[in-house]
Tab-separated table of C-alpha atoms and ligand atoms in Angstrom:
chain	number	residue	atom	x	y	z
A	148	UNK	CA	-2.303	36.839	11.200
A	149	UNK	CA	-1.325	33.287	10.468
A	150	UNK	CA	2.158	32.298	11.568
A	151	UNK	CA	4.256	30.228	9.121
A	152	UNK	CA	6.231	30.528	6.092
A	153	UNK	CA	6.628	29.240	2.595
A	154	UNK	CA	9.968	27.545	2.238
A	155	UNK	CA	11.990	26.553	-0.874
A	156	UNK	CA	12.870	22.692	-1.031
A	157	UNK	CA	16.170	23.510	-2.828
A	158	UNK	CA	17.666	26.888	-1.511
A	159	UNK	CA	17.280	28.896	1.666
A	160	UNK	CA	14.568	31.202	0.464
A	161	UNK	CA	11.614	31.763	2.789
A	162	UNK	CA	8.468	33.618	1.871
A	163	UNK	CA	5.354	35.012	3.702
A	164	UNK	CA	2.203	32.675	3.569
A	165	UNK	CA	0.430	35.735	1.784
A	166	UNK	CA	2.967	35.978	-1.126
A	167	UNK	CA	1.304	35.231	-4.435
A	168	UNK	CA	3.759	32.606	-5.421
A	169	UNK	CA	3.412	28.909	-6.056
A	170	UNK	CA	7.125	28.093	-6.773
A	171	UNK	CA	10.511	29.566	-5.585
A	172	UNK	CA	12.266	32.164	-7.603
A	173	UNK	CA	14.980	29.661	-8.121
A	174	UNK	CA	12.216	27.411	-9.822
A	175	UNK	CA	12.007	24.759	-7.086
A	176	UNK	CA	9.017	23.429	-5.349
A	177	UNK	CA	7.747	25.236	-2.139
A	178	UNK	CA	6.653	23.717	1.082
A	179	UNK	CA	5.065	25.147	4.061
A	180	UNK	CA	6.308	25.537	7.577
A	181	UNK	CA	3.663	25.935	10.133
A	182	UNK	CA	2.745	24.811	13.674
A	183	UNK	CA	-0.466	22.891	13.536
A	184	UNK	CA	-2.464	22.842	16.924
A	185	UNK	CA	-5.251	20.404	17.889
A	186	UNK	CA	-7.555	21.812	20.547
A	187	UNK	CA	-9.229	18.501	20.919
A	188	UNK	CA	-12.094	19.343	23.289
A	189	UNK	CA	-12.988	22.311	20.983
A	190	UNK	CA	-12.895	20.088	17.812
A	191	UNK	CA	-15.116	17.645	19.267
A	192	UNK	CA	-17.824	20.354	19.554
A	193	UNK	CA	-17.472	21.553	15.787
A	194	UNK	CA	-19.355	20.466	12.739
A	195	UNK	CA	-18.084	17.356	10.906
A	196	UNK	CA	-16.118	19.041	8.172
A	197	UNK	CA	-12.352	19.251	7.338
A	198	UNK	CA	-12.432	22.709	8.844
A	199	UNK	CA	-12.951	21.411	12.311
A	200	UNK	CA	-9.189	21.234	12.235
A	201	UNK	CA	-8.934	24.933	11.322
A	202	UNK	CA	-5.934	25.533	13.848
A	203	UNK	CA	-3.976	22.930	11.767
A	204	UNK	CA	-4.704	24.483	8.377
A	205	UNK	CA	-2.701	27.667	7.446
A	206	UNK	CA	-5.591	29.722	5.989
A	207	UNK	CA	-7.356	32.245	8.087
A	208	UNK	CA	-11.043	31.346	8.763
A	209	UNK	CA	-12.298	34.586	7.246
A	210	UNK	CA	-11.895	33.145	3.791
A	211	UNK	CA	-12.998	29.616	3.967
A	212	UNK	CA	-14.482	28.208	0.867
A	213	UNK	CA	-16.225	24.996	1.844
A	214	UNK	CA	-19.341	22.791	1.302
A	215	UNK	CA	-18.865	21.518	4.791
A	216	UNK	CA	-17.080	18.535	3.260
A	217	UNK	CA	-15.069	15.837	4.915
A	218	UNK	CA	-15.180	13.528	7.925
A	219	UNK	CA	-15.894	10.492	5.699
A	220	UNK	CA	-16.789	7.370	7.425
A	221	UNK	CA	-14.225	4.904	8.655
A	222	UNK	CA	-15.789	1.463	8.352
A	223	UNK	CA	-14.618	-1.891	9.982
A	224	UNK	CA	-14.724	-4.261	7.181
A	225	UNK	CA	-13.226	-7.402	5.410
A	226	UNK	CA	-11.906	-7.546	1.685
A	227	UNK	CA	-10.644	-10.950	0.589
A	228	UNK	CA	-11.005	-11.930	4.277
A	229	UNK	CA	-8.497	-9.408	5.291
A	230	UNK	CA	-9.603	-7.120	8.274
A	231	UNK	CA	-9.392	-3.501	7.498
A	232	UNK	CA	-10.581	-0.059	8.166
A	233	UNK	CA	-12.110	1.414	4.999
A	234	UNK	CA	-11.964	5.106	4.582
A	235	UNK	CA	-14.794	6.193	2.269
A	236	UNK	CA	-13.092	9.095	0.790
A	237	UNK	CA	-14.988	9.194	-2.446
A	238	UNK	CA	-18.026	10.646	-0.399
A	239	UNK	CA	-17.371	14.349	-1.354
A	240	UNK	CA	-19.281	17.002	-3.081
A	241	UNK	CA	-17.591	16.270	-6.508
A	242	UNK	CA	-17.128	12.482	-5.609
A	243	UNK	CA	-13.402	12.312	-4.824
A	244	UNK	CA	-11.148	13.090	-1.838
A	245	UNK	CA	-9.449	15.905	-4.020
A	246	UNK	CA	-11.977	18.132	-2.549
A	247	UNK	CA	-9.896	18.315	0.608
A	248	UNK	CA	-7.091	19.865	-1.338
A	249	UNK	CA	-9.384	22.161	-3.257
A	250	UNK	CA	-11.270	23.558	-0.322
A	251	UNK	CA	-7.930	24.630	1.196
A	252	UNK	CA	-6.255	25.877	-1.836
A	253	UNK	CA	-9.255	27.770	-3.241
A	254	UNK	CA	-9.835	29.335	0.323
A	255	UNK	CA	-6.075	30.512	0.036
A	256	UNK	CA	-6.650	31.913	-3.334
A	257	UNK	CA	-9.788	33.797	-2.253
A	258	UNK	CA	-7.765	35.269	0.738
A	259	UNK	CA	-5.068	36.590	-1.589
A	260	UNK	CA	-7.770	38.088	-3.845
A	261	UNK	CA	-6.735	36.200	-7.066
A	262	UNK	CA	-9.810	36.024	-9.523
A	263	UNK	CA	-8.265	34.006	-12.300
A	264	UNK	CA	-6.547	30.511	-12.048
A	265	UNK	CA	-5.353	27.822	-14.295
A	266	UNK	CA	-4.875	24.014	-13.435
A	267	UNK	CA	-3.982	20.988	-15.547
A	268	UNK	CA	-5.664	17.740	-14.729
A	269	UNK	CA	-7.135	14.862	-16.650
A	270	UNK	CA	-9.705	14.239	-13.990
A	271	UNK	CA	-10.548	14.468	-10.366
A	272	UNK	CA	-8.199	17.386	-9.332
A	273	UNK	CA	-9.697	19.424	-12.405
A	274	UNK	CA	-13.380	18.713	-11.161
A	275	UNK	CA	-12.583	19.700	-7.590
A	276	UNK	CA	-10.844	22.868	-8.406
A	277	UNK	CA	-13.712	23.829	-10.870
A	278	UNK	CA	-16.374	23.260	-8.352
A	279	UNK	CA	-14.596	25.265	-5.473
A	280	UNK	CA	-13.691	28.049	-7.930
A	281	UNK	CA	-17.377	28.187	-8.807
A	282	UNK	CA	-18.343	28.477	-5.091
A	283	UNK	CA	-15.708	31.247	-4.670
A	284	UNK	CA	-16.692	33.247	-7.828
A	285	UNK	CA	-13.170	32.823	-9.303
A	286	UNK	CA	-12.511	32.318	-13.084
A	287	UNK	CA	-11.080	28.969	-13.646
A	288	UNK	CA	-9.276	27.314	-16.736
A	289	UNK	CA	-8.560	23.743	-16.784
A	290	UNK	CA	-6.154	22.294	-19.300
A	291	UNK	CA	-6.610	18.439	-19.959
A	292	UNK	CA	-5.455	15.826	-22.383
A	293	UNK	CA	-8.085	15.549	-25.267
A	294	UNK	CA	-8.162	11.724	-24.400
A	295	UNK	CA	-9.202	12.244	-20.734
A	296	UNK	CA	-12.398	10.896	-19.346
A	297	UNK	CA	-15.464	12.417	-21.025
A	298	UNK	CA	-17.354	12.336	-17.793
A	299	UNK	CA	-14.987	14.340	-15.896
A	300	UNK	CA	-14.505	16.747	-18.799
A	301	UNK	CA	-18.315	17.196	-18.648
A	302	UNK	CA	-18.222	17.816	-14.822
A	303	UNK	CA	-15.578	20.539	-15.267
A	304	UNK	CA	-17.530	22.334	-17.896
A	305	UNK	CA	-20.880	21.975	-15.893
A	306	UNK	CA	-19.233	23.961	-13.109
A	307	UNK	CA	-18.602	26.812	-15.459
A	308	UNK	CA	-14.836	26.444	-15.851
A	309	UNK	CA	-13.196	26.880	-19.345
A	310	UNK	CA	-11.751	23.465	-20.562
A	311	UNK	CA	-8.919	23.533	-22.911
A	312	UNK	CA	-8.259	20.128	-24.532
A	313	UNK	CA	-4.767	19.386	-25.891
A	314	UNK	CA	-3.677	16.515	-27.940
A	315	UNK	CA	-0.795	14.723	-26.485
A	316	UNK	CA	0.283	13.357	-23.188
A	317	UNK	CA	-0.017	14.629	-19.620
A	318	UNK	CA	3.550	16.079	-19.800
A	319	UNK	CA	2.680	18.300	-22.753
A	320	UNK	CA	-0.397	19.463	-20.790
A	321	UNK	CA	1.658	20.306	-17.743
A	322	UNK	CA	4.017	22.248	-19.854
A	323	UNK	CA	1.303	24.346	-21.313
A	324	UNK	CA	-0.222	24.919	-17.897
A	325	UNK	CA	3.225	26.118	-16.577
A	326	UNK	CA	3.146	28.572	-19.536
A	327	UNK	CA	-0.229	29.984	-18.890
A	328	UNK	CA	0.615	30.079	-15.229
A	329	UNK	CA	3.126	32.671	-15.794
A	330	UNK	CA	0.505	35.140	-16.267
A	331	UNK	CA	-2.170	33.892	-13.832
A	332	UNK	CA	-1.990	31.955	-10.642
A	333	UNK	CA	-1.258	28.189	-10.888
A	334	UNK	CA	-3.833	26.243	-8.818
A	335	UNK	CA	-1.895	23.104	-9.291
A	336	UNK	CA	-2.579	20.016	-7.123
A	337	UNK	CA	1.168	18.925	-7.670
A	338	UNK	CA	3.069	22.113	-7.383
A	339	UNK	CA	0.856	24.202	-5.024
A	340	UNK	CA	1.717	23.428	-1.427
A	341	UNK	CA	-1.564	24.618	-0.054
A	342	UNK	CA	-3.247	21.656	-1.780
A	343	UNK	CA	-1.304	19.328	0.309
A	344	UNK	CA	-2.455	21.247	3.454
A	345	UNK	CA	-5.888	20.141	2.520
A	346	UNK	CA	-5.237	16.488	1.767
A	347	UNK	CA	-3.477	16.149	5.042
A	348	UNK	CA	-6.824	16.465	6.805
A	349	UNK	CA	-7.511	12.688	6.087
A	350	UNK	CA	-4.904	11.814	8.633
A	351	UNK	CA	-6.511	13.897	11.338
A	352	UNK	CA	-10.009	12.334	10.712
A	353	UNK	CA	-8.526	8.906	10.695
A	354	UNK	CA	-6.803	9.647	14.013
A	355	UNK	CA	-9.781	11.314	15.640
A	356	UNK	CA	-12.053	8.312	14.411
A	357	UNK	CA	-9.687	5.969	16.165
A	358	UNK	CA	-9.754	7.849	19.398
A	359	UNK	CA	-6.733	10.135	18.428
A	360	UNK	CA	-4.561	7.211	17.719
A	361	UNK	CA	-2.731	6.126	14.586
A	362	UNK	CA	-3.200	2.957	12.727
A	363	UNK	CA	-0.175	0.666	12.108
A	364	UNK	CA	-0.497	1.167	8.361
A	365	UNK	CA	-2.437	3.110	5.585
A	366	UNK	CA	-2.957	1.796	2.111
A	367	UNK	CA	-3.400	4.458	-0.552
A	368	UNK	CA	-3.244	4.839	-4.311
A	369	UNK	CA	-0.154	6.800	-5.602
A	370	UNK	CA	0.065	9.051	-8.785
A	371	UNK	CA	1.200	12.643	-8.096
A	372	UNK	CA	1.349	11.834	-4.389
A	373	UNK	CA	-1.376	14.342	-3.130
A	374	UNK	CA	-2.761	11.509	-0.914
A	375	UNK	CA	0.624	9.919	0.056
A	376	UNK	CA	2.093	13.196	0.818
A	377	UNK	CA	-1.086	14.422	2.644
A	378	UNK	CA	-1.160	11.431	4.872
A	379	UNK	CA	2.577	11.981	5.684
A	380	UNK	CA	2.130	15.731	6.445
A	381	UNK	CA	-1.109	15.111	8.535
A	382	UNK	CA	0.384	12.329	10.784
A	383	UNK	CA	3.517	14.228	11.199
A	384	UNK	CA	1.559	17.242	12.388
A	385	UNK	CA	-0.137	14.979	14.983
A	386	UNK	CA	3.227	13.613	15.992
A	387	UNK	CA	4.710	17.074	16.368
A	388	UNK	CA	1.741	18.148	18.482
A	389	UNK	CA	2.331	15.027	20.828
A	390	UNK	CA	-1.031	13.306	19.910
A	391	UNK	CA	0.527	10.216	18.295
A	392	UNK	CA	4.029	8.911	18.856
A	393	UNK	CA	4.615	6.603	15.746
A	394	UNK	CA	3.786	7.281	12.194
A	395	UNK	CA	1.750	4.562	10.414
A	396	UNK	CA	3.634	2.857	7.678
A	397	UNK	CA	2.513	4.154	4.271
A	398	UNK	CA	1.851	1.503	1.875
A	399	UNK	CA	1.441	3.074	-1.585
A	400	UNK	CA	0.140	1.240	-4.609
A	401	UNK	CA	0.706	2.233	-8.303
A	402	UNK	CA	-0.597	0.878	-11.605
A	403	UNK	CA	2.049	-1.379	-13.056
A	404	UNK	CA	1.675	0.190	-16.506
A	405	UNK	CA	2.701	3.559	-15.064
A	406	UNK	CA	4.695	3.019	-11.804
A	407	UNK	CA	7.675	5.485	-11.759
A	408	UNK	CA	8.003	5.555	-8.057
A	409	UNK	CA	7.789	1.772	-7.718
A	410	UNK	CA	10.517	1.564	-10.585
A	411	UNK	CA	12.719	3.895	-8.745
A	412	UNK	CA	12.576	2.171	-5.453
A	413	UNK	CA	13.045	-1.187	-7.208
A	414	UNK	CA	15.846	0.008	-9.382
A	415	UNK	CA	14.093	-1.066	-12.599
A	416	UNK	CA	15.954	0.200	-15.527
A	417	UNK	CA	14.380	1.754	-18.782
A	418	UNK	CA	10.810	1.047	-17.587
A	419	UNK	CA	7.805	1.141	-20.176
A	420	UNK	CA	4.873	3.370	-19.679
A	421	UNK	CA	1.468	2.324	-21.056
A	422	UNK	CA	-2.143	3.325	-20.678
A	423	UNK	CA	-3.858	1.787	-17.588
A	424	UNK	CA	-7.543	1.510	-16.371
A	425	UNK	CA	-6.262	3.399	-13.387
A	426	UNK	CA	-6.226	6.716	-15.355
A	427	UNK	CA	-6.429	8.880	-12.210
A	428	UNK	CA	-2.850	7.727	-11.007
A	429	UNK	CA	-1.363	7.406	-14.506
A	430	UNK	CA	1.503	9.997	-13.953
A	431	UNK	CA	4.944	9.304	-15.545
A	432	UNK	CA	6.825	12.206	-13.953
A	433	UNK	CA	5.283	13.197	-10.603
A	434	UNK	CA	6.936	16.564	-9.736
A	435	UNK	CA	7.273	15.642	-5.952
A	436	UNK	CA	8.639	12.261	-6.653
A	437	UNK	CA	11.697	12.575	-4.486
A	438	UNK	CA	9.526	13.854	-1.534
A	439	UNK	CA	7.203	10.909	-2.138
A	440	UNK	CA	10.098	8.426	-1.859
A	441	UNK	CA	11.314	10.078	1.246
A	442	UNK	CA	7.899	10.170	2.945
A	443	UNK	CA	7.349	6.478	2.400
A	444	UNK	CA	10.972	5.623	3.643
A	445	UNK	CA	10.408	7.887	6.831
A	446	UNK	CA	7.435	5.700	7.694
A	447	UNK	CA	9.226	2.301	6.938
A	448	UNK	CA	6.516	1.853	4.238
A	449	UNK	CA	6.728	0.356	0.854
A	450	UNK	CA	5.232	0.605	-2.724
A	451	UNK	CA	3.483	-1.931	-4.729
A	452	UNK	CA	2.529	-2.176	-8.256
A	453	UNK	CA	-0.833	-3.708	-9.419
A	454	UNK	CA	-1.437	-4.885	-13.141
A	455	UNK	CA	-4.643	-3.851	-15.010
A	456	UNK	CA	-5.872	-7.554	-14.628
A	457	UNK	CA	-5.557	-7.361	-10.837
A	458	UNK	CA	-7.152	-3.912	-10.641
A	459	UNK	CA	-10.150	-5.284	-12.820
A	460	UNK	CA	-10.549	-8.375	-10.538
A	461	UNK	CA	-10.296	-6.111	-7.446
A	462	UNK	CA	-12.906	-3.854	-8.981
A	463	UNK	CA	-15.200	-6.867	-9.368
A	464	UNK	CA	-14.556	-7.795	-5.716
A	465	UNK	CA	-15.416	-4.343	-4.463
A	466	UNK	CA	-18.715	-4.294	-6.510
A	467	UNK	CA	-19.761	-7.786	-5.210
A	468	UNK	CA	-19.307	-6.436	-1.725
A	469	UNK	CA	-21.367	-3.272	-2.466
A	470	UNK	CA	-18.571	-0.768	-2.820
A	471	UNK	CA	-18.990	1.464	-5.876
A	472	UNK	CA	-15.710	3.162	-6.669
A	473	UNK	CA	-13.926	4.094	-9.986
A	474	UNK	CA	-11.243	1.790	-11.420
A	475	UNK	CA	-8.352	3.959	-10.121
A	476	UNK	CA	-9.522	3.455	-6.512
A	477	UNK	CA	-9.380	-0.432	-6.951
A	478	UNK	CA	-5.638	-0.355	-7.397
A	479	UNK	CA	-5.122	-0.672	-3.558
A	480	UNK	CA	-7.362	-3.767	-3.477
A	481	UNK	CA	-5.522	-5.121	-6.531
A	482	UNK	CA	-2.339	-5.327	-4.326
A	483	UNK	CA	-4.067	-6.292	-1.157
A	484	UNK	CA	-3.521	-10.007	-0.871
A	485	UNK	CA	0.320	-9.461	-1.789
A	486	UNK	CA	0.917	-6.946	0.891
A	487	UNK	CA	3.165	-8.495	3.734
A	488	UNK	CA	0.894	-9.063	6.783
A	489	UNK	CA	3.736	-7.850	8.871
A	490	UNK	CA	3.736	-4.547	6.841
A	491	UNK	CA	0.023	-4.186	7.319
A	492	UNK	CA	-0.020	-4.714	10.983
A	493	UNK	CA	-3.030	-5.218	13.200
A	494	UNK	CA	-4.865	-2.057	12.202
A	495	UNK	CA	-4.643	-1.123	8.580
A	496	UNK	CA	-6.625	1.768	6.894
A	497	UNK	CA	-7.376	1.266	3.198
A	498	UNK	CA	-8.659	4.534	1.462
A	499	UNK	CA	-11.168	4.442	-1.321
A	500	UNK	CA	-10.739	7.591	-3.425
A	501	UNK	CA	-13.202	8.181	-6.248
A	502	UNK	CA	-16.948	7.346	-6.719
A	503	UNK	CA	-17.953	4.733	-9.188
A	504	UNK	CA	-20.646	7.126	-10.760
A	505	UNK	CA	-17.872	9.140	-12.161
A	506	UNK	CA	-17.005	6.255	-14.347
A	507	UNK	CA	-20.255	4.461	-15.099
A	508	UNK	CA	-21.690	7.742	-16.682
A	509	UNK	CA	-18.879	7.655	-19.141
A	510	UNK	CA	-19.891	4.210	-20.211
A	511	UNK	CA	-23.375	5.061	-21.375
B	834	PLP	C1	-5.971	11.751	-7.399
B	834	PLP	C2	-6.480	10.362	-7.261
B	834	PLP	C3	-5.772	9.434	-6.538
B	834	PLP	C4	-4.479	9.580	-5.959
B	834	PLP	O1	-3.480	10.185	-6.720
B	834	PLP	P1	-2.429	11.166	-6.289
B	834	PLP	O2	-2.170	11.984	-7.374
B	834	PLP	O3	-1.197	10.292	-5.983
B	834	PLP	O4	-2.869	11.910	-5.169
B	834	PLP	C5	-6.513	8.272	-6.283
B	834	PLP	N1	-7.589	7.839	-6.744
B	834	PLP	C6	-8.226	8.865	-7.379
B	834	PLP	C7	-9.662	8.372	-7.854
B	834	PLP	C8	-7.726	10.090	-7.686
B	834	PLP	O5	-8.504	11.033	-8.459
B	835	ZN	ZN1	14.600	28.325	-4.114
């Protein structure tokens, strides 16, 4: 029996962790209240997967759906002569960090005995959910915009998921998914709070790899906030458990062409939204936008926006140094030289999120 609750972010409703709901009856987002524990000596003896932190993940270990993923390397390196710790978080079974969230969410879905799910995603979240659903034997339907990446569409179908392509933007796709989710279970990487209980494991790994300490800052891409909020939740768990004292500053980077959080923080009125080469983070209305702004503020972090030109230059710099990532991942390097060194601090982790092979395949 797992202790903890699903809690509404708007009203006072509490639900059991085993209730088959992904939003509150009042319609608002749910979060999870749960006391994460870190038996450090035990953890050190376990295999190098996200599930080595099982006492910090609110899913019983009888239902784990895992490829033994995670514990990606943390490398001492320089980019543009700036010292960094690079977290290679594209080194996952489906080639993006979203597998962290998918492993935990699909494990939870398997525990609840649900066998049909729906998810909307133009890319990596869809491929991760499709892969873990395949492993769990769960029927999976992914709704995506018809103009989304062909290589990711192909990856989704290859895992045996049903792919429904819709004309129109991501908002229209999200609306359709919400409609279909009324009759099935919504395995959404933005709505479902269990997804974030997976993405938070990146914080545990970084901390353990640094000798159970926290860096001064962590630089991450920002779209729907699965990584920003994961980093925040994870380091907060470590703080609550008394392992670290201070949260690292979250330095989030958006694509200038689609930067709703940056625009909100900078009070930019009537912003324009256009297509960006950072397609994986081009999200106009992230459902957890208020939480994202709160999390960044609570760590005394900040948000930058990188132009497509900067992202392209950054991608070339990464390639020239031997790093092969997809364009979305280069957004953090696009803003890197403009980040205030005081914000960065002495130890700064930069997260690379999606593998370059995902993209080059679509160019053939
Ligand atoms: C999902 C994703 C991100 C981060 O986006 P969020 O929606 O904010 O979590 C970054 N890079 C890649 C390659 C992604 O797929
Ligand atoms: Zn509610």
